[in-house]
Short mmCIF file of C-alpha atoms in Angstrom, two decimals:
data_model
loop_
_atom_site.label_atom_id
_atom_site.label_comp_id
_atom_site.label_asym_id
_atom_site.label_seq_id
_atom_site.Cartn_x
_atom_site.Cartn_y
_atom_site.Cartn_z
CA ASP A 27 -36.60 -143.76 -32.71
CA GLN A 28 -37.46 -140.67 -34.69
CA GLN A 29 -34.25 -139.06 -35.86
CA VAL A 30 -35.98 -136.12 -37.52
CA LYS A 31 -38.74 -134.46 -35.56
CA GLN A 32 -41.30 -131.90 -36.54
CA ASN A 33 -43.09 -131.29 -33.30
CA SER A 34 -45.80 -129.03 -34.65
CA PRO A 35 -48.33 -131.05 -36.62
CA SER A 36 -49.98 -127.87 -37.86
CA LEU A 37 -49.47 -124.13 -38.22
CA SER A 38 -51.88 -121.42 -39.26
CA VAL A 39 -50.78 -117.95 -40.41
CA GLN A 40 -52.30 -114.96 -42.10
CA GLU A 41 -51.51 -114.14 -45.68
CA GLY A 42 -48.56 -111.76 -45.93
CA ARG A 43 -47.12 -112.77 -42.58
CA ILE A 44 -44.10 -114.96 -41.95
CA SER A 45 -44.44 -118.72 -41.60
CA ILE A 46 -41.80 -120.45 -39.51
CA LEU A 47 -41.62 -124.23 -39.66
CA ASN A 48 -39.31 -125.99 -37.27
CA CYS A 49 -37.39 -129.23 -37.40
CA ASP A 50 -35.11 -130.93 -34.88
CA TYR A 51 -32.78 -133.85 -35.42
CA THR A 52 -30.93 -136.19 -33.14
CA ASN A 53 -28.35 -137.79 -35.42
CA SER A 54 -25.22 -135.67 -35.32
CA MET A 55 -24.02 -137.40 -38.49
CA PHE A 56 -26.67 -135.67 -40.58
CA ASP A 57 -24.94 -133.15 -42.80
CA TYR A 58 -27.46 -132.26 -45.47
CA PHE A 59 -31.00 -131.08 -44.93
CA LEU A 60 -33.93 -130.57 -47.27
CA TRP A 61 -37.43 -129.18 -47.11
CA TYR A 62 -40.25 -130.59 -49.20
CA LYS A 63 -43.79 -129.41 -49.80
CA LYS A 64 -46.56 -131.94 -50.29
CA TYR A 65 -50.16 -131.66 -51.38
CA PRO A 66 -52.66 -134.45 -50.62
CA ALA A 67 -52.37 -137.50 -52.89
CA GLU A 68 -49.23 -136.11 -54.49
CA GLY A 69 -45.54 -136.75 -54.07
CA PRO A 70 -43.35 -134.22 -52.24
CA THR A 71 -41.77 -131.42 -54.25
CA PHE A 72 -38.35 -130.07 -53.37
CA LEU A 73 -38.22 -126.57 -51.91
CA ILE A 74 -34.80 -125.78 -50.54
CA SER A 75 -31.79 -127.47 -49.00
CA ILE A 76 -28.81 -126.63 -46.84
CA SER A 77 -25.47 -128.22 -46.22
CA SER A 78 -24.07 -128.41 -42.70
CA ILE A 79 -21.20 -126.13 -43.70
CA LYS A 80 -23.70 -123.29 -43.96
CA ASP A 81 -26.10 -121.75 -41.49
CA LYS A 82 -28.43 -120.09 -43.95
CA ASN A 83 -29.68 -120.59 -47.46
CA GLU A 84 -32.14 -118.36 -49.22
CA ASP A 85 -34.23 -118.85 -52.34
CA GLY A 86 -36.85 -116.23 -53.04
CA ARG A 87 -39.47 -116.25 -50.31
CA PHE A 88 -37.92 -119.33 -48.69
CA THR A 89 -35.03 -119.27 -46.25
CA VAL A 90 -33.67 -122.19 -44.31
CA PHE A 91 -31.65 -121.65 -41.15
CA LEU A 92 -29.46 -124.31 -39.59
CA ASN A 93 -28.24 -124.31 -36.00
CA LYS A 94 -25.90 -127.29 -35.73
CA SER A 95 -25.17 -126.89 -32.04
CA ALA A 96 -28.88 -127.08 -31.28
CA LYS A 97 -29.52 -129.68 -34.01
CA HIS A 98 -32.30 -127.48 -35.23
CA LEU A 99 -33.36 -126.07 -38.54
CA SER A 100 -36.20 -123.88 -39.59
CA LEU A 101 -37.89 -122.86 -42.80
CA HIS A 102 -39.09 -119.28 -43.11
CA ILE A 103 -41.61 -118.32 -45.72
CA VAL A 104 -42.17 -114.62 -46.19
CA PRO A 105 -44.55 -113.31 -47.23
CA SER A 106 -46.84 -116.31 -46.85
CA GLN A 107 -49.41 -116.89 -49.57
CA PRO A 108 -52.56 -119.03 -49.59
CA GLY A 109 -50.93 -121.23 -52.24
CA ASP A 110 -48.27 -122.15 -49.70
CA SER A 111 -50.88 -124.15 -47.78
CA ALA A 112 -49.57 -127.73 -47.77
CA VAL A 113 -47.72 -130.23 -45.63
CA TYR A 114 -44.04 -129.40 -45.24
CA PHE A 115 -41.55 -132.16 -44.60
CA CYS A 116 -38.07 -131.77 -43.24
CA ALA A 117 -35.56 -134.40 -44.38
CA ALA A 118 -31.95 -135.15 -43.57
CA SER A 119 -29.15 -137.32 -44.88
CA THR A 120 -25.58 -138.25 -44.02
CA THR A 121 -22.54 -138.61 -46.17
CA ASN A 122 -22.28 -142.18 -45.01
CA SER A 123 -25.94 -143.00 -45.52
CA GLY A 124 -26.05 -145.91 -47.92
CA GLY A 125 -22.72 -144.98 -49.37
CA SER A 126 -23.33 -142.77 -52.36
CA ASN A 127 -27.08 -143.25 -52.17
CA TYR A 128 -27.67 -140.55 -49.55
CA LYS A 129 -30.86 -141.93 -48.09
CA LEU A 130 -33.27 -139.37 -46.72
CA THR A 131 -34.84 -139.53 -43.27
CA PHE A 132 -38.09 -137.60 -43.05
CA GLY A 133 -39.96 -135.91 -40.24
CA LYS A 134 -43.72 -136.37 -39.85
CA GLY A 135 -44.52 -133.10 -41.52
CA THR A 136 -46.28 -129.87 -40.54
CA LEU A 137 -49.53 -128.83 -42.13
CA LEU A 138 -49.31 -125.14 -42.98
CA THR A 139 -52.51 -123.23 -43.58
CA VAL A 140 -52.24 -119.69 -44.89
CA ASN A 141 -55.46 -117.81 -44.44
CA PRO A 142 -56.44 -115.06 -46.89
CA GLY B 20 -37.17 -130.06 -64.96
CA ALA B 21 -36.90 -133.61 -63.75
CA VAL B 22 -40.17 -135.53 -63.86
CA VAL B 23 -40.99 -138.85 -62.30
CA SER B 24 -44.15 -140.62 -63.39
CA GLN B 25 -45.71 -143.12 -61.02
CA HIS B 26 -48.56 -145.44 -61.96
CA PRO B 27 -51.17 -146.28 -61.00
CA SER B 28 -52.19 -143.39 -58.81
CA ARG B 29 -54.83 -145.45 -57.11
CA VAL B 30 -55.48 -149.18 -56.98
CA ILE B 31 -57.87 -151.43 -55.14
CA CYS B 32 -57.09 -155.12 -55.03
CA LYS B 33 -58.38 -158.22 -53.34
CA SER B 34 -56.55 -159.77 -50.46
CA GLY B 35 -54.08 -162.38 -51.65
CA THR B 36 -53.43 -160.84 -55.05
CA SER B 37 -50.32 -158.99 -56.20
CA VAL B 38 -50.04 -155.40 -57.32
CA LYS B 39 -47.30 -153.79 -59.39
CA ILE B 40 -46.46 -150.11 -59.12
CA GLU B 41 -44.28 -148.45 -61.76
CA CYS B 42 -41.98 -145.51 -61.38
CA ARG B 43 -40.42 -143.90 -64.45
CA SER B 44 -38.01 -141.02 -64.77
CA LEU B 45 -39.19 -139.26 -67.90
CA ASP B 46 -36.40 -136.88 -68.79
CA PHE B 47 -33.37 -138.09 -66.92
CA GLN B 48 -31.56 -141.25 -66.00
CA ALA B 49 -32.07 -142.22 -62.40
CA THR B 50 -28.96 -143.69 -60.85
CA THR B 51 -30.90 -144.54 -57.73
CA MET B 52 -34.55 -145.03 -56.95
CA PHE B 53 -36.10 -145.08 -53.52
CA TRP B 54 -39.43 -146.53 -52.44
CA TYR B 55 -41.31 -145.04 -49.51
CA ARG B 56 -44.47 -145.86 -47.64
CA GLN B 57 -46.56 -143.30 -45.84
CA PHE B 58 -49.23 -143.96 -43.24
CA PRO B 59 -51.77 -141.24 -42.43
CA LYS B 60 -50.20 -138.32 -40.60
CA GLN B 61 -46.87 -140.08 -40.53
CA SER B 62 -43.56 -139.44 -42.20
CA LEU B 63 -42.38 -141.08 -45.36
CA MET B 64 -40.74 -144.33 -44.33
CA LEU B 65 -38.01 -145.58 -46.62
CA MET B 66 -38.65 -149.16 -47.65
CA ALA B 67 -35.79 -149.85 -50.02
CA THR B 68 -33.13 -148.33 -52.22
CA SER B 69 -32.34 -149.67 -55.67
CA ASN B 70 -29.59 -149.01 -58.15
CA GLU B 71 -30.01 -149.93 -61.77
CA GLY B 72 -28.98 -153.48 -62.49
CA SER B 73 -28.41 -154.53 -58.92
CA LYS B 74 -30.47 -155.94 -56.09
CA ALA B 75 -32.42 -153.55 -53.93
CA THR B 76 -31.28 -152.77 -50.41
CA TYR B 77 -34.15 -153.10 -47.99
CA GLU B 78 -34.57 -151.24 -44.74
CA GLN B 79 -34.79 -153.14 -41.52
CA GLY B 80 -38.20 -154.66 -40.99
CA VAL B 81 -39.23 -154.57 -44.66
CA GLU B 82 -39.94 -158.02 -46.10
CA LYS B 83 -38.03 -158.34 -49.34
CA ASP B 84 -40.10 -161.32 -50.44
CA LYS B 85 -43.29 -159.36 -49.98
CA PHE B 86 -42.17 -156.11 -51.56
CA LEU B 87 -40.32 -157.03 -54.74
CA ILE B 88 -38.33 -154.26 -56.32
CA ASN B 89 -36.95 -154.36 -59.82
CA HIS B 90 -34.76 -151.65 -61.30
CA ALA B 91 -34.08 -153.03 -64.74
CA SER B 92 -33.18 -149.79 -66.45
CA LEU B 93 -32.05 -146.27 -65.62
CA THR B 94 -35.55 -144.99 -66.17
CA LEU B 95 -37.80 -147.64 -64.67
CA SER B 96 -38.25 -149.19 -61.27
CA THR B 97 -41.17 -151.33 -60.14
CA LEU B 98 -42.51 -152.29 -56.74
CA THR B 99 -44.65 -155.40 -56.56
CA VAL B 100 -46.66 -156.02 -53.42
CA THR B 101 -47.12 -159.77 -53.36
CA SER B 102 -49.99 -161.57 -51.66
CA ALA B 103 -51.38 -158.26 -50.50
CA HIS B 104 -53.27 -158.02 -47.22
CA PRO B 105 -55.37 -155.20 -45.77
CA GLU B 106 -52.46 -154.10 -43.58
CA ASP B 107 -50.50 -153.36 -46.77
CA SER B 108 -52.98 -150.63 -47.59
CA SER B 109 -50.99 -147.44 -47.67
CA PHE B 110 -49.63 -144.62 -49.81
CA TYR B 111 -46.51 -145.69 -51.70
CA ILE B 112 -44.17 -143.12 -53.22
CA CYS B 113 -41.09 -143.53 -55.35
CA SER B 114 -38.22 -141.12 -55.65
CA ALA B 115 -35.53 -140.96 -58.31
CA ARG B 116 -32.12 -139.44 -57.91
CA ARG B 117 -29.81 -138.22 -60.63
CA GLY B 118 -26.09 -138.53 -60.40
CA TRP B 119 -23.97 -139.26 -57.38
CA ARG B 120 -23.12 -135.83 -56.06
CA ARG B 121 -24.94 -134.52 -53.01
CA GLY B 122 -26.32 -131.59 -54.93
CA HIS B 123 -28.43 -133.68 -57.25
CA GLY B 124 -32.00 -133.54 -56.19
CA TYR B 125 -34.48 -136.21 -55.46
CA THR B 126 -37.60 -136.13 -57.60
CA PHE B 127 -40.69 -137.82 -56.26
CA GLY B 128 -43.49 -139.53 -58.07
CA SER B 129 -47.08 -138.57 -57.35
CA GLY B 130 -47.67 -141.65 -55.24
CA THR B 131 -49.95 -144.67 -55.35
CA ARG B 132 -52.83 -145.18 -52.96
CA LEU B 133 -53.16 -148.94 -52.44
CA THR B 134 -56.29 -150.31 -50.82
CA VAL B 135 -56.47 -154.03 -50.15
CA VAL B 136 -59.97 -155.34 -49.51
#
């Protein structure tokens, strides 16, 4: 039972355009969401997060939108750059996940390719 | 920034032997460390959570006697794959977390590619 779903295994965009990566979740107890970027043979690096009390969080070229009623979040990257090419993982946690440990549940990832 | 060092990055071992993977937080004290396993084109699957000085909490379906986790200090956690078999071949990643508040980030190691032959 996949609680965090990234239904698009890959996405290709042109440099300078907007990249939109989507993520859906099924567990209504999730209240904190994160996006990670991962290169091959490396660990994920944190990009941006959002708490369920917000519907938008912005950091430079990265913006995360959260639609709690639809249990959907998206990551917007604008403008996209070739260096953004990587696998992007969506992750979620709950306040009650492992007590104070806040375990993360990951999606399968979306491979973003930004073409020059 | 927070750095987590994971070693080795790549290891090949014979079936039946044991392999130890180390995860160190270099510039912060990790209150909690997580161990993940990733299969090709799959998500990171949490194997276990460990807090310094206490026993690890394993996820359902993860054999605690096969995947031994030790978190002896606030900067070091180890994962030992005992009696490794080819099906244990995978990419293993650790993650360290500072503090207890939700805002504290999770820093990941660079991962270990284990191949059991």
